[in-house]
Amino acid sequence: MLHVEMRSVNKWFGDFHVLRDINLEVASGERIVICGPSGSGKSTLIRCLNRLEEHQEGDILIDGVELTRDLKKIDVVRREVGMVFQQFNLFPHLTILENCTLAPIWVKKMPKRDADDLAMHYLERVKIPEQAHKYPGQLSGGQQQRVAIARSLCMNPKIMLFDEPTSALDPEMVKEVLDTMVSLAEEGMTMLCVTHEMGFARQVADRVIFMDAGRIVEVNEPNAFFTRPQHDRTQLFLSQILH
Amino acid sequence: MTTAASSFVRTLRRAPMFRDRTNTIATVAFVAGLLYWSFRFLNWAVVNAIWALPQDAGSNLCRVAQREGACWAAIHERFRFILLGSYPFDQQWRPTVACLLFISLYAVSTLRSFWRPWLLALWIGVPGAAVLLLRGGFLGLSGVPSEFWGGLPLTFVLSTVGFSAAFPLGVALALGRLSRLPAIRVLCVAYIEVIRGVPIVTFLFMAAVMFPLFMPQSFTVDKLLRAQIAFVMVIAAYLAEVIRAGLQAVPKGQYEAAASMGLTFWPTTILITLPQALRITIPGLVNTFISIFKDTSLVAVIGLFDLLGTAKAVLVDPKWIGFAVEVYFFVACVYFVFSFAVSQYSQYLERMLTARTLH
């Protein structure tokens, strides 16, 4: 069953052609890692999947629902898709627990007690249940990002998008977040992850996608991707990051 | 002994005011002038001042000593009128209680631990209770029409009720100004720019004078109410700009995080954006409130007697003509106490909000 379908997707920022003829299919349970130089359109691609960016040409289908200007369809898609940001984007004026229960209460109309139980369940999953009544400003970066993951999981999404989740973290905290993502992957969550963490890609990804200048240049399973890259551009990129 | 003295002189000479001859002379002259003026002032204000006049005596005693001593007797005899207006004498506990209610409301609002949603309810409830108390007409309290309200309670009522009522309108205008729908945006911009571009007195005048002209003869609206509505409309425009700045200062990532979880416009605005925007603009909001508090003195133009208006009324009384310095000094002290407290609070707020993250 295809969770994500992108057909001939093109996007412009004004005159700048940021996504060129993107074709991508992601099956249920697949884990995709997208890598590439900055400005290649990786973040824009995944942001189009939950309509944080609008594509001008082509079709995007999430779990069979086409993403158009129709607000109802956008709402449906956003309930199915969770997103974790590079800057965490936790709500600073709410406690950790309130951060996690906000969407279930207000979007899914869940009663507060059920939402609290759900939030505590996922906070235990990401191994920080004791932080539930603190504020985001009191947590470390790694803890905040794990809360962000728990917050997205509270909406029980079918697909999780990760936009460079560890890029803003101290090196010591990267591992705790990656471990969380690995355990998520092992449970069968469909994931699209933009990241520079190649170790993670090797461990978890079903396919690795390399993007450059708005195009998908190469797609392959991790082993082949890292040992036998087919395009020169891919080789150049890998040589620069895998020193 | 001499070593202590010489080390003292040494430290003194290092100070900027005594660095060289010019500075030293300037400092000495300035301090001398300051001492002289303070001496003269204290002489006038305290030593030679007349604090009270005998019962039913005229103000001759004060007039004779006018150059030499302040006539605080004017305040002593008229402070109740200056502070409370023409409110019936025996009922003056009511405006006093009303003033205390307002002051407690401001005091409670300064404490961070009280920054919860029910504080907003308090800003509606307490002014409402104060107005009801002033108006009376129930539970054995005699009814006192608004023509007799004056002084400090009137200043509090106009500014606090004005601020509370204008707040939701200001939020709506700020949101409207940022709306993607052109019709709403144009209307909000027009409203804000017109009101901010015209002196406040104009609106008060229109409310007091022009409004009744367009109404049928029998339909009269209480003058204080008209002035209040005019104030609300003006405050809303100023608030809208302060709040808009706050809304635009909320990081874009907050909107994105909310949107990515399926939160639509209104839940996002009320739960995520506005709480953060309002915290960011607290100094601006406090500033607006201080300005409004002092702008209420403009109602003198339409014949309402706020704190400054009652002071002027005292000076028209033949007994107290010419003692403007004493009366205005008293009123200035009252305004100053309030403004100083608020400005100190504002600085405390700034220290608190920059020292740690907002939460």
PDB file of N, CA and C in Angstrom, chain B residues 112-203:
ATOM      1  N   ARG B 112       3.458  37.666  38.768  1.00  0.00           N
ATOM      2  CA  ARG B 112       3.503  36.671  37.708  1.00  0.00           C
ATOM      3  C   ARG B 112       2.682  35.439  38.017  1.00  0.00           C
ATOM      4  N   SER B 113       2.624  35.077  39.291  1.00  0.00           N
ATOM      5  CA  SER B 113       1.906  33.855  39.637  1.00  0.00           C
ATOM      6  C   SER B 113       0.424  33.998  39.347  1.00  0.00           C
ATOM      7  N   PHE B 114      -0.035  35.244  39.156  1.00  0.00           N
ATOM      8  CA  PHE B 114      -1.452  35.432  38.866  1.00  0.00           C
ATOM      9  C   PHE B 114      -1.742  35.554  37.376  1.00  0.00           C
ATOM     10  N   TRP B 115      -0.724  35.356  36.540  1.00  0.00           N
ATOM     11  CA  TRP B 115      -0.936  35.495  35.101  1.00  0.00           C
ATOM     12  C   TRP B 115      -1.594  34.231  34.554  1.00  0.00           C
ATOM     13  N   ARG B 116      -2.869  34.103  34.865  1.00  0.00           N
ATOM     14  CA  ARG B 116      -3.635  32.942  34.401  1.00  0.00           C
ATOM     15  C   ARG B 116      -4.881  33.459  33.711  1.00  0.00           C
ATOM     16  N   PRO B 117      -5.606  32.612  33.002  1.00  0.00           N
ATOM     17  CA  PRO B 117      -6.804  33.090  32.292  1.00  0.00           C
ATOM     18  C   PRO B 117      -7.801  33.808  33.187  1.00  0.00           C
ATOM     19  N   TRP B 118      -7.913  33.432  34.474  1.00  0.00           N
ATOM     20  CA  TRP B 118      -8.963  34.084  35.250  1.00  0.00           C
ATOM     21  C   TRP B 118      -8.623  35.536  35.592  1.00  0.00           C
ATOM     22  N   LEU B 119      -7.361  35.916  35.365  1.00  0.00           N
ATOM     23  CA  LEU B 119      -7.008  37.320  35.558  1.00  0.00           C
ATOM     24  C   LEU B 119      -7.781  38.199  34.577  1.00  0.00           C
ATOM     25  N   LEU B 120      -7.992  37.668  33.352  1.00  0.00           N
ATOM     26  CA  LEU B 120      -8.772  38.410  32.367  1.00  0.00           C
ATOM     27  C   LEU B 120     -10.186  38.616  32.871  1.00  0.00           C
ATOM     28  N   ALA B 121     -10.752  37.558  33.494  1.00  0.00           N
ATOM     29  CA  ALA B 121     -12.104  37.682  34.045  1.00  0.00           C
ATOM     30  C   ALA B 121     -12.125  38.754  35.128  1.00  0.00           C
ATOM     31  N   LEU B 122     -11.026  38.849  35.881  1.00  0.00           N
ATOM     32  CA  LEU B 122     -10.939  39.847  36.949  1.00  0.00           C
ATOM     33  C   LEU B 122     -10.963  41.260  36.374  1.00  0.00           C
ATOM     34  N   TRP B 123     -10.298  41.430  35.207  1.00  0.00           N
ATOM     35  CA  TRP B 123     -10.263  42.751  34.578  1.00  0.00           C
ATOM     36  C   TRP B 123     -11.629  43.161  34.045  1.00  0.00           C
ATOM     37  N   ILE B 124     -12.519  42.205  33.910  1.00  0.00           N
ATOM     38  CA  ILE B 124     -13.889  42.549  33.545  1.00  0.00           C
ATOM     39  C   ILE B 124     -14.716  42.719  34.807  1.00  0.00           C
ATOM     40  N   GLY B 125     -14.548  41.799  35.756  1.00  0.00           N
ATOM     41  CA  GLY B 125     -15.376  41.784  36.954  1.00  0.00           C
ATOM     42  C   GLY B 125     -15.155  42.958  37.891  1.00  0.00           C
ATOM     43  N   VAL B 126     -13.878  43.280  38.173  1.00  0.00           N
ATOM     44  CA  VAL B 126     -13.600  44.326  39.161  1.00  0.00           C
ATOM     45  C   VAL B 126     -14.059  45.713  38.687  1.00  0.00           C
ATOM     46  N   PRO B 127     -13.716  46.131  37.451  1.00  0.00           N
ATOM     47  CA  PRO B 127     -14.266  47.412  36.995  1.00  0.00           C
ATOM     48  C   PRO B 127     -15.777  47.425  37.007  1.00  0.00           C
ATOM     49  N   GLY B 128     -16.383  46.275  36.618  1.00  0.00           N
ATOM     50  CA  GLY B 128     -17.849  46.192  36.632  1.00  0.00           C
ATOM     51  C   GLY B 128     -18.392  46.409  38.028  1.00  0.00           C
ATOM     52  N   ALA B 129     -17.768  45.732  38.996  1.00  0.00           N
ATOM     53  CA  ALA B 129     -18.222  45.877  40.382  1.00  0.00           C
ATOM     54  C   ALA B 129     -18.052  47.315  40.857  1.00  0.00           C
ATOM     55  N   ALA B 130     -16.927  47.929  40.491  1.00  0.00           N
ATOM     56  CA  ALA B 130     -16.672  49.307  40.926  1.00  0.00           C
ATOM     57  C   ALA B 130     -17.716  50.256  40.358  1.00  0.00           C
ATOM     58  N   VAL B 131     -18.035  50.082  39.073  1.00  0.00           N
ATOM     59  CA  VAL B 131     -19.033  50.959  38.438  1.00  0.00           C
ATOM     60  C   VAL B 131     -20.392  50.781  39.106  1.00  0.00           C
ATOM     61  N   LEU B 132     -20.741  49.515  39.383  1.00  0.00           N
ATOM     62  CA  LEU B 132     -22.017  49.263  40.052  1.00  0.00           C
ATOM     63  C   LEU B 132     -22.059  49.912  41.421  1.00  0.00           C
ATOM     64  N   LEU B 133     -20.929  49.831  42.122  1.00  0.00           N
ATOM     65  CA  LEU B 133     -20.868  50.414  43.449  1.00  0.00           C
ATOM     66  C   LEU B 133     -21.049  51.937  43.391  1.00  0.00           C
ATOM     67  N   LEU B 134     -20.437  52.563  42.388  1.00  0.00           N
ATOM     68  CA  LEU B 134     -20.550  54.007  42.249  1.00  0.00           C
ATOM     69  C   LEU B 134     -21.970  54.409  41.874  1.00  0.00           C
ATOM     70  N   ARG B 135     -22.571  53.587  41.010  1.00  0.00           N
ATOM     71  CA  ARG B 135     -23.900  53.928  40.511  1.00  0.00           C
ATOM     72  C   ARG B 135     -24.956  53.704  41.586  1.00  0.00           C
ATOM     73  N   GLY B 136     -24.859  52.590  42.283  1.00  0.00           N
ATOM     74  CA  GLY B 136     -25.820  52.311  43.356  1.00  0.00           C
ATOM     75  C   GLY B 136     -27.208  52.031  42.820  1.00  0.00           C
ATOM     76  N   GLY B 137     -28.211  52.315  43.660  1.00  0.00           N
ATOM     77  CA  GLY B 137     -29.582  52.112  43.249  1.00  0.00           C
ATOM     78  C   GLY B 137     -30.084  50.726  43.539  1.00  0.00           C
ATOM     79  N   PHE B 138     -29.349  49.942  44.299  1.00  0.00           N
ATOM     80  CA  PHE B 138     -29.813  48.610  44.662  1.00  0.00           C
ATOM     81  C   PHE B 138     -29.306  48.295  46.067  1.00  0.00           C
ATOM     82  N   LEU B 139     -29.930  47.309  46.674  1.00  0.00           N
ATOM     83  CA  LEU B 139     -29.494  46.823  47.995  1.00  0.00           C
ATOM     84  C   LEU B 139     -29.352  47.958  49.017  1.00  0.00           C
ATOM     85  N   GLY B 140     -30.227  48.950  48.943  1.00  0.00           N
ATOM     86  CA  GLY B 140     -30.166  50.014  49.932  1.00  0.00           C
ATOM     87  C   GLY B 140     -29.153  51.101  49.625  1.00  0.00           C
ATOM     88  N   LEU B 141     -28.355  50.916  48.598  1.00  0.00           N
ATOM     89  CA  LEU B 141     -27.424  51.976  48.216  1.00  0.00           C
ATOM     90  C   LEU B 141     -28.152  53.015  47.379  1.00  0.00           C
ATOM     91  N   SER B 142     -27.972  54.265  47.740  1.00  0.00           N
ATOM     92  CA  SER B 142     -28.671  55.307  46.982  1.00  0.00           C
ATOM     93  C   SER B 142     -28.075  55.425  45.595  1.00  0.00           C
ATOM     94  N   GLY B 143     -28.930  55.706  44.623  1.00  0.00           N
ATOM     95  CA  GLY B 143     -28.447  55.853  43.258  1.00  0.00           C
ATOM     96  C   GLY B 143     -27.732  57.194  43.106  1.00  0.00           C
ATOM     97  N   VAL B 144     -26.551  57.145  42.478  1.00  0.00           N
ATOM     98  CA  VAL B 144     -25.816  58.389  42.248  1.00  0.00           C
ATOM     99  C   VAL B 144     -25.531  58.482  40.757  1.00  0.00           C
ATOM    100  N   PRO B 145     -26.181  59.403  40.049  1.00  0.00           N
ATOM    101  CA  PRO B 145     -25.970  59.489  38.598  1.00  0.00           C
ATOM    102  C   PRO B 145     -24.539  59.886  38.266  1.00  0.00           C
ATOM    103  N   SER B 146     -24.097  59.557  37.063  1.00  0.00           N
ATOM    104  CA  SER B 146     -22.685  59.712  36.731  1.00  0.00           C
ATOM    105  C   SER B 146     -22.239  61.164  36.688  1.00  0.00           C
ATOM    106  N   GLU B 147     -23.190  62.114  36.641  1.00  0.00           N
ATOM    107  CA  GLU B 147     -22.791  63.524  36.645  1.00  0.00           C
ATOM    108  C   GLU B 147     -22.041  63.894  37.914  1.00  0.00           C
ATOM    109  N   PHE B 148     -22.290  63.120  38.979  1.00  0.00           N
ATOM    110  CA  PHE B 148     -21.676  63.470  40.248  1.00  0.00           C
ATOM    111  C   PHE B 148     -20.370  62.735  40.505  1.00  0.00           C
ATOM    112  N   TRP B 149     -20.011  61.840  39.579  1.00  0.00           N
ATOM    113  CA  TRP B 149     -18.743  61.139  39.767  1.00  0.00           C
ATOM    114  C   TRP B 149     -17.618  62.049  39.346  1.00  0.00           C
ATOM    115  N   GLY B 150     -16.503  61.988  40.047  1.00  0.00           N
ATOM    116  CA  GLY B 150     -15.385  62.829  39.645  1.00  0.00           C
ATOM    117  C   GLY B 150     -14.109  62.413  40.332  1.00  0.00           C
ATOM    118  N   GLY B 151     -13.032  63.080  39.975  1.00  0.00           N
ATOM    119  CA  GLY B 151     -11.756  62.846  40.648  1.00  0.00           C
ATOM    120  C   GLY B 151     -11.129  61.521  40.279  1.00  0.00           C
ATOM    121  N   LEU B 152     -10.448  60.945  41.254  1.00  0.00           N
ATOM    122  CA  LEU B 152      -9.677  59.724  41.020  1.00  0.00           C
ATOM    123  C   LEU B 152     -10.535  58.550  40.554  1.00  0.00           C
ATOM    124  N   PRO B 153     -11.703  58.294  41.158  1.00  0.00           N
ATOM    125  CA  PRO B 153     -12.514  57.165  40.678  1.00  0.00           C
ATOM    126  C   PRO B 153     -12.860  57.300  39.202  1.00  0.00           C
ATOM    127  N   LEU B 154     -13.137  58.547  38.780  1.00  0.00           N
ATOM    128  CA  LEU B 154     -13.485  58.738  37.371  1.00  0.00           C
ATOM    129  C   LEU B 154     -12.301  58.402  36.478  1.00  0.00           C
ATOM    130  N   THR B 155     -11.092  58.845  36.906  1.00  0.00           N
ATOM    131  CA  THR B 155      -9.886  58.523  36.144  1.00  0.00           C
ATOM    132  C   THR B 155      -9.689  57.015  36.056  1.00  0.00           C
ATOM    133  N   PHE B 156      -9.868  56.341  37.204  1.00  0.00           N
ATOM    134  CA  PHE B 156      -9.710  54.885  37.199  1.00  0.00           C
ATOM    135  C   PHE B 156     -10.730  54.216  36.295  1.00  0.00           C
ATOM    136  N   VAL B 157     -12.003  54.637  36.425  1.00  0.00           N
ATOM    137  CA  VAL B 157     -13.062  54.007  35.635  1.00  0.00           C
ATOM    138  C   VAL B 157     -12.788  54.179  34.145  1.00  0.00           C
ATOM    139  N   LEU B 158     -12.535  55.422  33.726  1.00  0.00           N
ATOM    140  CA  LEU B 158     -12.328  55.682  32.296  1.00  0.00           C
ATOM    141  C   LEU B 158     -11.157  54.877  31.747  1.00  0.00           C
ATOM    142  N   SER B 159     -10.055  54.826  32.499  1.00  0.00           N
ATOM    143  CA  SER B 159      -8.883  54.133  31.949  1.00  0.00           C
ATOM    144  C   SER B 159      -9.035  52.624  32.027  1.00  0.00           C
ATOM    145  N   THR B 160      -9.526  52.096  33.157  1.00  0.00           N
ATOM    146  CA  THR B 160      -9.575  50.644  33.313  1.00  0.00           C
ATOM    147  C   THR B 160     -10.687  50.018  32.490  1.00  0.00           C
ATOM    148  N   VAL B 161     -11.902  50.570  32.575  1.00  0.00           N
ATOM    149  CA  VAL B 161     -12.985  50.040  31.752  1.00  0.00           C
ATOM    150  C   VAL B 161     -12.626  50.206  30.278  1.00  0.00           C
ATOM    151  N   GLY B 162     -12.023  51.360  29.953  1.00  0.00           N
ATOM    152  CA  GLY B 162     -11.597  51.588  28.575  1.00  0.00           C
ATOM    153  C   GLY B 162     -10.618  50.519  28.114  1.00  0.00           C
ATOM    154  N   PHE B 163      -9.618  50.238  28.924  1.00  0.00           N
ATOM    155  CA  PHE B 163      -8.608  49.256  28.567  1.00  0.00           C
ATOM    156  C   PHE B 163      -9.216  47.865  28.431  1.00  0.00           C
ATOM    157  N   SER B 164     -10.045  47.453  29.408  1.00  0.00           N
ATOM    158  CA  SER B 164     -10.640  46.113  29.372  1.00  0.00           C
ATOM    159  C   SER B 164     -11.508  45.922  28.153  1.00  0.00           C
ATOM    160  N   ALA B 165     -12.363  46.924  27.877  1.00  0.00           N
ATOM    161  CA  ALA B 165     -13.281  46.783  26.747  1.00  0.00           C
ATOM    162  C   ALA B 165     -12.536  46.879  25.423  1.00  0.00           C
ATOM    163  N   ALA B 166     -11.480  47.701  25.389  1.00  0.00           N
ATOM    164  CA  ALA B 166     -10.769  47.884  24.128  1.00  0.00           C
ATOM    165  C   ALA B 166      -9.887  46.697  23.795  1.00  0.00           C
ATOM    166  N   PHE B 167      -9.545  45.905  24.804  1.00  0.00           N
ATOM    167  CA  PHE B 167      -8.593  44.821  24.561  1.00  0.00           C
ATOM    168  C   PHE B 167      -9.066  43.800  23.533  1.00  0.00           C
ATOM    169  N   PRO B 168     -10.271  43.205  23.709  1.00  0.00           N
ATOM    170  CA  PRO B 168     -10.714  42.243  22.695  1.00  0.00           C
ATOM    171  C   PRO B 168     -10.828  42.890  21.320  1.00  0.00           C
ATOM    172  N   LEU B 169     -11.289  44.140  21.303  1.00  0.00           N
ATOM    173  CA  LEU B 169     -11.407  44.839  20.026  1.00  0.00           C
ATOM    174  C   LEU B 169     -10.034  45.038  19.397  1.00  0.00           C
ATOM    175  N   GLY B 170      -9.048  45.384  20.231  1.00  0.00           N
ATOM    176  CA  GLY B 170      -7.679  45.569  19.743  1.00  0.00           C
ATOM    177  C   GLY B 170      -7.106  44.271  19.179  1.00  0.00           C
ATOM    178  N   VAL B 171      -7.355  43.158  19.874  1.00  0.00           N
ATOM    179  CA  VAL B 171      -6.879  41.860  19.381  1.00  0.00           C
ATOM    180  C   VAL B 171      -7.510  41.561  18.028  1.00  0.00           C
ATOM    181  N   ALA B 172      -8.833  41.795  17.933  1.00  0.00           N
ATOM    182  CA  ALA B 172      -9.531  41.528  16.672  1.00  0.00           C
ATOM    183  C   ALA B 172      -8.960  42.385  15.550  1.00  0.00           C
ATOM    184  N   LEU B 173      -8.702  43.662  15.843  1.00  0.00           N
ATOM    185  CA  LEU B 173      -8.144  44.546  14.824  1.00  0.00           C
ATOM    186  C   LEU B 173      -6.754  44.097  14.393  1.00  0.00           C
ATOM    187  N   ALA B 174      -5.946  43.672  15.379  1.00  0.00           N
ATOM    188  CA  ALA B 174      -4.587  43.225  15.048  1.00  0.00           C
ATOM    189  C   ALA B 174      -4.644  41.991  14.150  1.00  0.00           C
ATOM    190  N   LEU B 175      -5.507  41.025  14.508  1.00  0.00           N
ATOM    191  CA  LEU B 175      -5.647  39.821  13.687  1.00  0.00           C
ATOM    192  C   LEU B 175      -6.181  40.185  12.308  1.00  0.00           C
ATOM    193  N   GLY B 176      -7.144  41.129  12.294  1.00  0.00           N
ATOM    194  CA  GLY B 176      -7.736  41.535  11.026  1.00  0.00           C
ATOM    195  C   GLY B 176      -6.721  42.201  10.119  1.00  0.00           C
ATOM    196  N   ARG B 177      -5.822  42.972  10.744  1.00  0.00           N
ATOM    197  CA  ARG B 177      -4.818  43.653   9.941  1.00  0.00           C
ATOM    198  C   ARG B 177      -3.850  42.683   9.296  1.00  0.00           C
ATOM    199  N   LEU B 178      -3.696  41.501   9.921  1.00  0.00           N
ATOM    200  CA  LEU B 178      -2.791  40.490   9.369  1.00  0.00           C
ATOM    201  C   LEU B 178      -3.534  39.464   8.524  1.00  0.00           C
ATOM    202  N   SER B 179      -4.827  39.696   8.319  1.00  0.00           N
ATOM    203  CA  SER B 179      -5.631  38.717   7.602  1.00  0.00           C
ATOM    204  C   SER B 179      -5.242  38.658   6.128  1.00  0.00           C
ATOM    205  N   ARG B 180      -5.492  37.483   5.535  1.00  0.00           N
ATOM    206  CA  ARG B 180      -5.205  37.349   4.108  1.00  0.00           C
ATOM    207  C   ARG B 180      -6.366  37.841   3.252  1.00  0.00           C
ATOM    208  N   LEU B 181      -7.540  38.081   3.900  1.00  0.00           N
ATOM    209  CA  LEU B 181      -8.688  38.548   3.123  1.00  0.00           C
ATOM    210  C   LEU B 181      -8.590  40.063   2.972  1.00  0.00           C
ATOM    211  N   PRO B 182      -8.510  40.574   1.762  1.00  0.00           N
ATOM    212  CA  PRO B 182      -8.275  42.008   1.557  1.00  0.00           C
ATOM    213  C   PRO B 182      -9.341  42.906   2.177  1.00  0.00           C
ATOM    214  N   ALA B 183     -10.601  42.470   2.133  1.00  0.00           N
ATOM    215  CA  ALA B 183     -11.672  43.319   2.657  1.00  0.00           C
ATOM    216  C   ALA B 183     -11.460  43.595   4.136  1.00  0.00           C
ATOM    217  N   ILE B 184     -11.197  42.530   4.891  1.00  0.00           N
ATOM    218  CA  ILE B 184     -10.999  42.691   6.332  1.00  0.00           C
ATOM    219  C   ILE B 184      -9.751  43.520   6.620  1.00  0.00           C
ATOM    220  N   ARG B 185      -8.703  43.218   5.868  1.00  0.00           N
ATOM    221  CA  ARG B 185      -7.444  43.911   6.123  1.00  0.00           C
ATOM    222  C   ARG B 185      -7.587  45.410   5.881  1.00  0.00           C
ATOM    223  N   VAL B 186      -8.229  45.776   4.775  1.00  0.00           N
ATOM    224  CA  VAL B 186      -8.388  47.195   4.437  1.00  0.00           C
ATOM    225  C   VAL B 186      -9.219  47.919   5.492  1.00  0.00           C
ATOM    226  N   LEU B 187     -10.300  47.280   5.932  1.00  0.00           N
ATOM    227  CA  LEU B 187     -11.144  47.894   6.958  1.00  0.00           C
ATOM    228  C   LEU B 187     -10.347  48.146   8.241  1.00  0.00           C
ATOM    229  N   CYS B 188      -9.581  47.155   8.654  1.00  0.00           N
ATOM    230  CA  CYS B 188      -8.837  47.286   9.908  1.00  0.00           C
ATOM    231  C   CYS B 188      -7.758  48.357   9.786  1.00  0.00           C
ATOM    232  N   VAL B 189      -7.054  48.357   8.659  1.00  0.00           N
ATOM    233  CA  VAL B 189      -6.019  49.369   8.466  1.00  0.00           C
ATOM    234  C   VAL B 189      -6.638  50.762   8.503  1.00  0.00           C
ATOM    235  N   ALA B 190      -7.777  50.913   7.809  1.00  0.00           N
ATOM    236  CA  ALA B 190      -8.433  52.218   7.759  1.00  0.00           C
ATOM    237  C   ALA B 190      -8.814  52.687   9.158  1.00  0.00           C
ATOM    238  N   TYR B 191      -9.431  51.792   9.914  1.00  0.00           N
ATOM    239  CA  TYR B 191      -9.855  52.145  11.266  1.00  0.00           C
ATOM    240  C   TYR B 191      -8.671  52.604  12.106  1.00  0.00           C
ATOM    241  N   ILE B 192      -7.608  51.780  12.102  1.00  0.00           N
ATOM    242  CA  ILE B 192      -6.453  52.079  12.933  1.00  0.00           C
ATOM    243  C   ILE B 192      -5.803  53.397  12.523  1.00  0.00           C
ATOM    244  N   GLU B 193      -5.600  53.578  11.220  1.00  0.00           N
ATOM    245  CA  GLU B 193      -4.889  54.774  10.767  1.00  0.00           C
ATOM    246  C   GLU B 193      -5.689  56.042  10.990  1.00  0.00           C
ATOM    247  N   VAL B 194      -7.013  55.973  10.796  1.00  0.00           N
ATOM    248  CA  VAL B 194      -7.827  57.172  11.006  1.00  0.00           C
ATOM    249  C   VAL B 194      -7.784  57.581  12.480  1.00  0.00           C
ATOM    250  N   ILE B 195      -7.960  56.617  13.350  1.00  0.00           N
ATOM    251  CA  ILE B 195      -8.015  56.975  14.766  1.00  0.00           C
ATOM    252  C   ILE B 195      -6.660  57.443  15.279  1.00  0.00           C
ATOM    253  N   ARG B 196      -5.602  56.779  14.808  1.00  0.00           N
ATOM    254  CA  ARG B 196      -4.290  57.211  15.299  1.00  0.00           C
ATOM    255  C   ARG B 196      -3.864  58.541  14.698  1.00  0.00           C
ATOM    256  N   GLY B 197      -4.448  58.921  13.570  1.00  0.00           N
ATOM    257  CA  GLY B 197      -4.022  60.135  12.899  1.00  0.00           C
ATOM    258  C   GLY B 197      -4.698  61.380  13.418  1.00  0.00           C
ATOM    259  N   VAL B 198      -5.664  61.234  14.307  1.00  0.00           N
ATOM    260  CA  VAL B 198      -6.468  62.377  14.745  1.00  0.00           C
ATOM    261  C   VAL B 198      -6.331  62.528  16.260  1.00  0.00           C
ATOM    262  N   PRO B 199      -6.272  63.755  16.779  1.00  0.00           N
ATOM    263  CA  PRO B 199      -6.147  63.908  18.231  1.00  0.00           C
ATOM    264  C   PRO B 199      -7.319  63.277  18.972  1.00  0.00           C
ATOM    265  N   ILE B 200      -7.034  62.739  20.155  1.00  0.00           N
ATOM    266  CA  ILE B 200      -8.072  62.045  20.915  1.00  0.00           C
ATOM    267  C   ILE B 200      -9.212  63.000  21.272  1.00  0.00           C
ATOM    268  N   VAL B 201      -8.847  64.268  21.509  1.00  0.00           N
ATOM    269  CA  VAL B 201      -9.862  65.253  21.891  1.00  0.00           C
ATOM    270  C   VAL B 201     -10.982  65.319  20.865  1.00  0.00           C
ATOM    271  N   THR B 202     -10.617  65.160  19.601  1.00  0.00           N
ATOM    272  CA  THR B 202     -11.608  65.221  18.532  1.00  0.00           C
ATOM    273  C   THR B 202     -12.702  64.196  18.732  1.00  0.00           C
ATOM    274  N   PHE B 203     -12.277  62.968  19.080  1.00  0.00           N
ATOM    275  CA  PHE B 203     -13.265  61.909  19.253  1.00  0.00           C
ATOM    276  C   PHE B 203     -14.143  62.158  20.463  1.00  0.00           C
TER     277      PHE B 203
END
